[in-house]
Amino acid sequence: MQTCIGFDVGRSSTKIVASWGDGERKELLFPSSVVDAFAISDEREAARAREETVLVNNKAYFFGKVAQLQGRLETTSGLTEDWVFSDQHSALFLGGLKKLADAGVPGVDKAIIVVGLPAAFYASQKVALSNTLSQLAPGAEIRVLSQSMGPYHQMIFTTDGREDTSVDPDQDSWAVVEVGQFTSDYAMVVKGHPIEHAFGSCDGMRIAAEELQRILQKDPRKLHITMVEATEALRTKEVSNFGSKVDVSAAVTECVKPLAAQIINKADQLIGTKARELNGVLIAGGGAPLIFPHLLEKWPHSKLTPNPRYSVADGFCRFAQALALYRASQEASAPVAKSGRGGSKAQAEEA
């Protein structure tokens, strides 16, 4: 099978799932950190940095862990609406492709690559993003979907891109809440039909991270942490403080409450009137484990997706696999025209 790649270039981390051959798969995760490259005097670290260096517009950038460590970053990346058109976003995309190739994934340059956009920006930015990424990977096929559709595709397709027989997308109805760093994104699919008015976005985990910073500043220990530290602490529930680990789980519980209320309020606007009729509500994204208990109180049919941090990338990869399987089946069954040109639906779809 053609190599299929699901890309979730998040503001705090980049998640990638690739599939090729006879069911072989690769998952990658690295920090969404990017800085201008510079000379490193330590030879061993310089060699390590070269593994996470890419060129964008003839300018060298460190990305990933090297950028995070060497760049002394105190904030997470891309907290603007047009970030996906920045050199930093391009560096993360190219860096992800480089890491896949270095890991031995074949056909990366000719893969079907599916990437996402926040639901609120999908309609206005999808064409421009597709054009931008196509210039960076000219041999690949770029598909752009709404972030919130990734978890839905993860549910309806198996890891080899076939329809999951435990789900009937033509009869079942589902909503999705995908809790990311910059935005929380929504979708609703009713009996196979994505509902336009249910696509939307509100604030993501950065709001909780900022609140955690404020709470810890008021702590008697005066824990002044960076945004990068706060984002990580939401997951680990601890921070480093002069050689010791400080448990901040109580502060994390407290700082999530305002964001949970905002997410629920937006969900009410977008899908609230239909929620009772749905088969369930999928809760995904890096912030899903923290938000899930709050949504479960409101909607008892809420379901936390498997490995929610990877749900978007995994779902995108499965979508690409399903597309590749469909095309292969159409080409196999299509009659060959006398002119020598096939007449399959796949060709019409590609046109």
Coordinates of C-alpha atoms in Angstrom, one line a residue:
M1 CA 0.0 0.0 0.0
Q2 CA 1.1 3.6 -0.7
T3 CA 2.6 5.3 2.4
C4 CA -0.1 7.1 4.4
I5 CA 0.7 9.8 6.9
G6 CA -1.5 11.6 9.5
F7 CA 0.0 14.9 10.7
D8 CA -1.2 16.7 13.8
V9 CA 1.1 19.8 14.1
G10 CA 0.0 21.0 17.5
R11 CA 1.1 24.2 19.3
S12 CA 2.8 22.2 22.1
S13 CA 3.7 19.0 20.3
T14 CA 3.7 17.4 16.8
K15 CA 2.1 14.0 16.5
I16 CA 2.6 11.8 13.4
V17 CA 1.2 8.4 12.5
A18 CA 2.5 6.7 9.3
S19 CA 1.4 3.4 7.7
W20 CA 2.9 1.5 4.8
G21 CA 3.4 -1.9 3.3
D22 CA 1.6 -4.8 4.9
G23 CA 0.3 -3.0 8.0
E24 CA 3.6 -1.5 9.2
R25 CA 3.1 1.6 11.3
K26 CA 5.2 4.3 12.9
E27 CA 4.2 6.9 15.6
L28 CA 6.3 10.0 16.3
L29 CA 5.9 12.8 18.9
F30 CA 8.2 15.7 19.4
P31 CA 7.9 19.3 20.8
S32 CA 6.5 21.9 18.5
S33 CA 9.5 24.1 19.2
V34 CA 11.4 26.0 16.4
V35 CA 14.3 28.4 16.6
D36 CA 16.9 29.9 14.2
A37 CA 19.8 27.4 13.9
F38 CA 23.2 28.5 15.3
A39 CA 26.6 26.9 15.7
I40 CA 27.0 24.5 18.6
S41 CA 30.5 24.0 20.0
D42 CA 30.0 20.5 21.5
E43 CA 30.6 18.0 18.7
R44 CA 28.2 15.4 20.0
E45 CA 25.4 17.9 20.6
A46 CA 26.1 19.5 17.2
A47 CA 25.6 16.1 15.5
R48 CA 22.4 15.6 17.5
A49 CA 21.3 19.1 16.3
R50 CA 21.8 18.3 12.7
E51 CA 19.2 15.5 13.0
E52 CA 16.7 18.2 14.0
T53 CA 17.6 20.9 11.5
V54 CA 15.7 21.8 8.4
L55 CA 15.8 24.5 5.7
V56 CA 12.8 26.8 5.1
N57 CA 13.2 29.5 2.5
N58 CA 17.0 28.9 2.5
K59 CA 17.1 29.5 6.3
A60 CA 18.2 26.9 8.8
Y61 CA 16.0 26.1 11.8
F62 CA 16.3 23.8 14.8
F63 CA 13.1 22.0 15.6
G64 CA 11.8 19.6 18.2
K65 CA 13.8 18.7 21.3
V66 CA 16.9 20.4 20.1
A67 CA 15.0 23.7 19.6
Q68 CA 13.4 23.4 23.0
L69 CA 16.7 22.7 24.8
Q70 CA 19.1 24.9 22.9
G71 CA 16.6 27.8 22.3
R72 CA 15.8 28.4 25.9
L73 CA 12.1 28.7 25.0
E74 CA 9.7 29.9 27.6
T75 CA 6.5 29.9 25.5
T76 CA 4.8 27.3 23.3
S77 CA 4.6 27.8 19.6
G78 CA 2.1 29.4 17.3
L79 CA -0.4 31.1 19.5
T80 CA -1.8 33.1 16.5
E81 CA -4.5 32.2 14.0
D82 CA -2.2 32.4 10.9
W83 CA 0.6 30.3 12.4
V84 CA 0.1 27.5 9.9
F85 CA 1.5 29.9 7.2
S86 CA 4.7 30.7 9.2
D87 CA 8.2 29.4 8.6
Q88 CA 8.0 27.8 12.0
H89 CA 5.0 25.6 11.0
S90 CA 6.8 24.7 7.8
A91 CA 9.8 23.7 9.8
L92 CA 7.8 21.3 11.9
F93 CA 6.1 19.8 8.8
L94 CA 9.4 19.3 7.0
G95 CA 11.0 18.1 10.3
G96 CA 8.3 15.5 10.7
L97 CA 8.9 14.2 7.2
K98 CA 12.7 14.1 7.9
K99 CA 12.1 12.1 11.1
L100 CA 9.9 9.6 9.2
A101 CA 12.5 9.1 6.5
D102 CA 15.3 8.8 9.0
A103 CA 13.3 6.1 10.8
G104 CA 13.1 4.1 7.7
V105 CA 9.6 4.8 6.6
P106 CA 9.5 4.3 2.8
G107 CA 7.9 6.5 0.2
V108 CA 7.5 9.6 2.4
D109 CA 8.1 11.9 -0.6
K110 CA 5.2 10.3 -2.5
A111 CA 2.8 9.7 0.4
I112 CA -0.8 10.7 1.0
I113 CA -0.4 13.2 3.8
V114 CA -3.5 14.4 5.8
V115 CA -3.1 17.5 8.0
G116 CA -5.6 19.4 10.1
L117 CA -6.8 22.9 10.8
P118 CA -8.8 24.2 13.8
A119 CA -12.5 23.9 12.9
A120 CA -13.0 27.7 13.1
F121 CA -10.3 28.4 10.5
Y122 CA -10.9 25.3 8.3
A123 CA -13.1 26.9 5.6
S124 CA -11.0 30.0 5.2
Q125 CA -7.5 28.4 5.4
K126 CA -7.8 24.9 3.9
V127 CA -6.9 25.8 0.3
A128 CA -4.0 28.1 1.2
L129 CA -2.6 25.5 3.6
S130 CA -2.8 22.8 1.0
N131 CA -1.0 25.0 -1.5
T132 CA 1.7 25.9 1.0
L133 CA 2.4 22.3 2.1
S134 CA 2.3 21.0 -1.5
Q135 CA 5.2 23.4 -2.3
L136 CA 7.1 21.9 0.6
A137 CA 6.4 18.3 -0.4
P138 CA 5.7 18.5 -4.2
G139 CA 5.7 14.7 -4.8
A140 CA 3.1 14.0 -2.0
E141 CA -0.7 14.3 -2.1
I142 CA -1.8 16.8 0.6
R143 CA -5.3 16.6 2.1
V144 CA -6.5 19.1 4.7
L145 CA -9.3 18.2 7.1
S146 CA -10.8 19.8 10.2
Q147 CA -8.9 18.7 13.3
S148 CA -12.1 17.5 14.9
M149 CA -12.7 14.9 12.2
G150 CA -9.6 13.0 13.1
P151 CA -11.1 11.2 16.1
Y152 CA -14.2 10.4 14.1
H153 CA -12.1 8.7 11.4
Q154 CA -10.2 6.9 14.1
M155 CA -13.4 5.3 15.2
I156 CA -15.0 4.3 11.9
F157 CA -11.8 2.9 10.2
T158 CA -9.5 0.2 11.4
T159 CA -5.7 0.5 11.5
D160 CA -5.5 -0.8 8.0
G161 CA -8.0 1.6 6.6
R162 CA -11.0 -0.7 6.4
E163 CA -14.5 0.0 7.8
D164 CA -14.8 -0.9 11.4
T165 CA -17.8 -3.3 11.5
S166 CA -18.6 -2.4 15.1
V167 CA -19.7 1.1 13.9
D168 CA -22.4 1.9 11.3
P169 CA -21.6 5.4 10.1
D170 CA -24.7 5.5 7.9
Q171 CA -27.0 5.0 10.9
D172 CA -25.0 6.2 13.9
S173 CA -24.5 9.8 14.9
W174 CA -21.6 11.1 16.9
A175 CA -20.1 14.4 18.1
V176 CA -16.4 15.1 18.7
V177 CA -14.7 17.5 21.2
E178 CA -11.0 17.7 20.5
V179 CA -9.1 19.5 23.2
G180 CA -5.9 20.9 21.9
Q181 CA -3.3 23.5 23.0
F182 CA -4.5 26.5 21.0
T183 CA -8.1 25.6 20.4
S184 CA -10.7 23.1 21.3
D185 CA -12.5 21.9 18.2
Y186 CA -16.0 20.5 17.6
A187 CA -17.7 18.4 15.0
M188 CA -20.9 16.4 14.6
V189 CA -21.7 13.7 12.1
V190 CA -25.3 12.6 11.8
K191 CA -25.8 9.3 10.0
G192 CA -22.7 9.9 7.9
H193 CA -23.4 13.6 7.2
P194 CA -21.0 16.2 8.8
I195 CA -23.2 19.0 10.2
E196 CA -21.9 22.4 9.1
H197 CA -23.2 24.5 12.0
A198 CA -21.6 22.1 14.5
F199 CA -18.1 22.9 13.4
G200 CA -16.5 25.4 15.7
S201 CA -13.7 26.2 18.1
C202 CA -13.1 27.8 21.4
D203 CA -10.0 28.2 23.6
G204 CA -7.7 25.3 24.3
M205 CA -5.4 24.1 27.1
R206 CA -3.2 27.3 26.9
I207 CA -6.0 29.0 29.0
A208 CA -5.6 26.4 31.7
A209 CA -1.8 26.7 31.5
E210 CA -2.0 30.4 32.0
E211 CA -4.3 29.9 34.9
L212 CA -1.9 27.4 36.4
Q213 CA 0.9 30.0 36.1
R214 CA -1.2 32.5 38.1
I215 CA -2.2 30.0 40.8
L216 CA 1.4 28.9 41.3
Q217 CA 2.7 32.4 41.5
K218 CA 0.4 32.9 44.5
D219 CA 1.7 29.7 46.1
P220 CA 3.9 30.4 49.3
R221 CA 6.8 28.8 47.4
K222 CA 6.4 31.4 44.6
L223 CA 6.6 28.9 41.8
H224 CA 7.2 31.2 38.7
I225 CA 7.0 28.7 35.8
T226 CA 7.2 29.3 32.1
M227 CA 4.4 28.5 29.7
V228 CA 6.4 25.4 28.5
E229 CA 6.6 24.2 32.1
A230 CA 2.9 24.9 32.7
T231 CA 1.9 23.0 29.6
E232 CA 3.9 20.0 30.7
A233 CA 2.7 20.2 34.3
L234 CA -0.9 19.9 33.1
R235 CA 0.0 16.4 31.9
T236 CA 2.5 15.4 34.7
K237 CA 0.9 17.3 37.6
E238 CA 4.3 18.2 38.9
V239 CA 7.0 20.9 38.5
S240 CA 10.7 20.9 39.2
N241 CA 11.8 23.3 42.0
F242 CA 15.5 23.5 43.0
G243 CA 16.2 19.8 42.7
S244 CA 12.9 18.4 43.9
K245 CA 9.5 17.6 42.3
V246 CA 6.5 19.6 43.6
D247 CA 3.1 18.0 43.3
V248 CA 0.7 20.5 41.7
S249 CA -2.2 18.2 41.1
A250 CA -4.6 20.3 43.2
A251 CA -3.6 23.4 41.2
V252 CA -4.1 21.5 38.0
T253 CA -7.6 20.4 39.0
E254 CA -8.5 24.0 39.9
C255 CA -7.0 25.6 36.8
V256 CA -8.9 23.3 34.4
K257 CA -12.4 24.3 35.8
P258 CA -12.7 27.6 33.9
L259 CA -11.7 26.0 30.6
A260 CA -14.0 23.1 31.1
A261 CA -16.9 25.5 31.7
Q262 CA -16.0 27.3 28.4
I263 CA -15.8 24.1 26.4
I264 CA -19.1 22.9 27.8
N265 CA -20.7 26.3 27.0
K266 CA -19.5 26.2 23.4
A267 CA -20.5 22.6 23.1
D268 CA -24.0 23.6 24.1
Q269 CA -24.1 26.2 21.4
L270 CA -22.9 23.8 18.7
I271 CA -24.4 20.4 19.5
G272 CA -26.4 20.7 22.7
T273 CA -29.8 20.4 21.1
K274 CA -28.8 17.1 19.4
A275 CA -26.7 15.6 22.2
R276 CA -29.5 13.4 23.6
E277 CA -30.0 11.7 20.2
L278 CA -26.3 10.9 19.5
N279 CA -24.7 7.5 20.0
G280 CA -22.0 9.2 21.9
V281 CA -19.5 12.1 22.2
L282 CA -15.9 11.4 21.4
I283 CA -13.4 13.3 23.7
A284 CA -9.9 13.5 22.2
G285 CA -6.7 15.6 22.2
G286 CA -3.9 16.2 24.6
G287 CA -6.2 17.9 27.1
A288 CA -8.9 15.2 26.9
P289 CA -8.1 13.3 30.1
L290 CA -8.4 16.5 32.2
I291 CA -11.7 17.7 30.5
F292 CA -13.3 14.3 30.2
P293 CA -14.7 14.0 33.8
H294 CA -16.5 17.4 33.3
L295 CA -18.1 16.4 30.0
L296 CA -19.0 13.0 31.4
E297 CA -21.1 14.7 34.1
K298 CA -23.0 16.6 31.4
W299 CA -23.2 13.8 28.8
P300 CA -23.0 10.3 30.2
H301 CA -22.5 8.9 26.7
S302 CA -19.1 10.7 26.4
K303 CA -16.2 8.4 25.5
L304 CA -12.5 9.0 25.8
T305 CA -10.7 8.0 22.6
P306 CA -7.9 5.4 22.7
N307 CA -4.6 7.2 23.3
P308 CA -6.3 10.6 22.9
R309 CA -3.1 12.6 22.3
Y310 CA -2.7 10.7 19.0
S311 CA -6.3 10.5 18.0
V312 CA -6.1 13.2 15.4
A313 CA -3.0 11.9 13.7
D314 CA -4.1 8.3 13.9
G315 CA -7.6 9.2 12.5
F316 CA -6.0 11.1 9.6
C317 CA -3.7 8.2 8.8
R318 CA -6.6 5.8 8.7
F319 CA -8.5 8.2 6.5
A320 CA -5.6 8.3 4.1
Q321 CA -5.4 4.5 4.1
A322 CA -9.2 4.2 3.4
L323 CA -8.7 6.6 0.5
A324 CA -5.8 4.5 -0.9
L325 CA -7.8 1.3 -0.5
Y326 CA -10.8 2.8 -2.3
R327 CA -8.7 3.9 -5.2
A328 CA -7.0 0.5 -5.5
S329 CA -10.4 -1.2 -5.5
Q330 CA -11.7 1.1 -8.2
E331 CA -8.6 0.7 -10.4
A332 CA -8.8 -3.1 -10.0
S333 CA -12.4 -3.2 -11.1
A334 CA -12.4 -0.6 -13.9
P335 CA -12.5 -1.6 -17.5
V336 CA -9.7 -0.4 -19.7
A337 CA -10.9 1.9 -22.4
K338 CA -9.8 1.3 -26.0
S339 CA -8.0 4.6 -26.0
G340 CA -5.8 3.1 -23.3
R341 CA -7.1 5.4 -20.6
G342 CA -9.0 3.9 -17.6
G343 CA -12.4 5.1 -16.7
S344 CA -12.6 4.4 -13.0
K345 CA -14.3 6.5 -10.4
A346 CA -10.9 6.9 -8.7
Q347 CA -9.6 8.8 -11.7
A348 CA -12.6 11.0 -11.6
E349 CA -12.1 11.6 -7.9
E350 CA -8.5 12.4 -8.4
A351 CA -9.3 14.9 -11.2

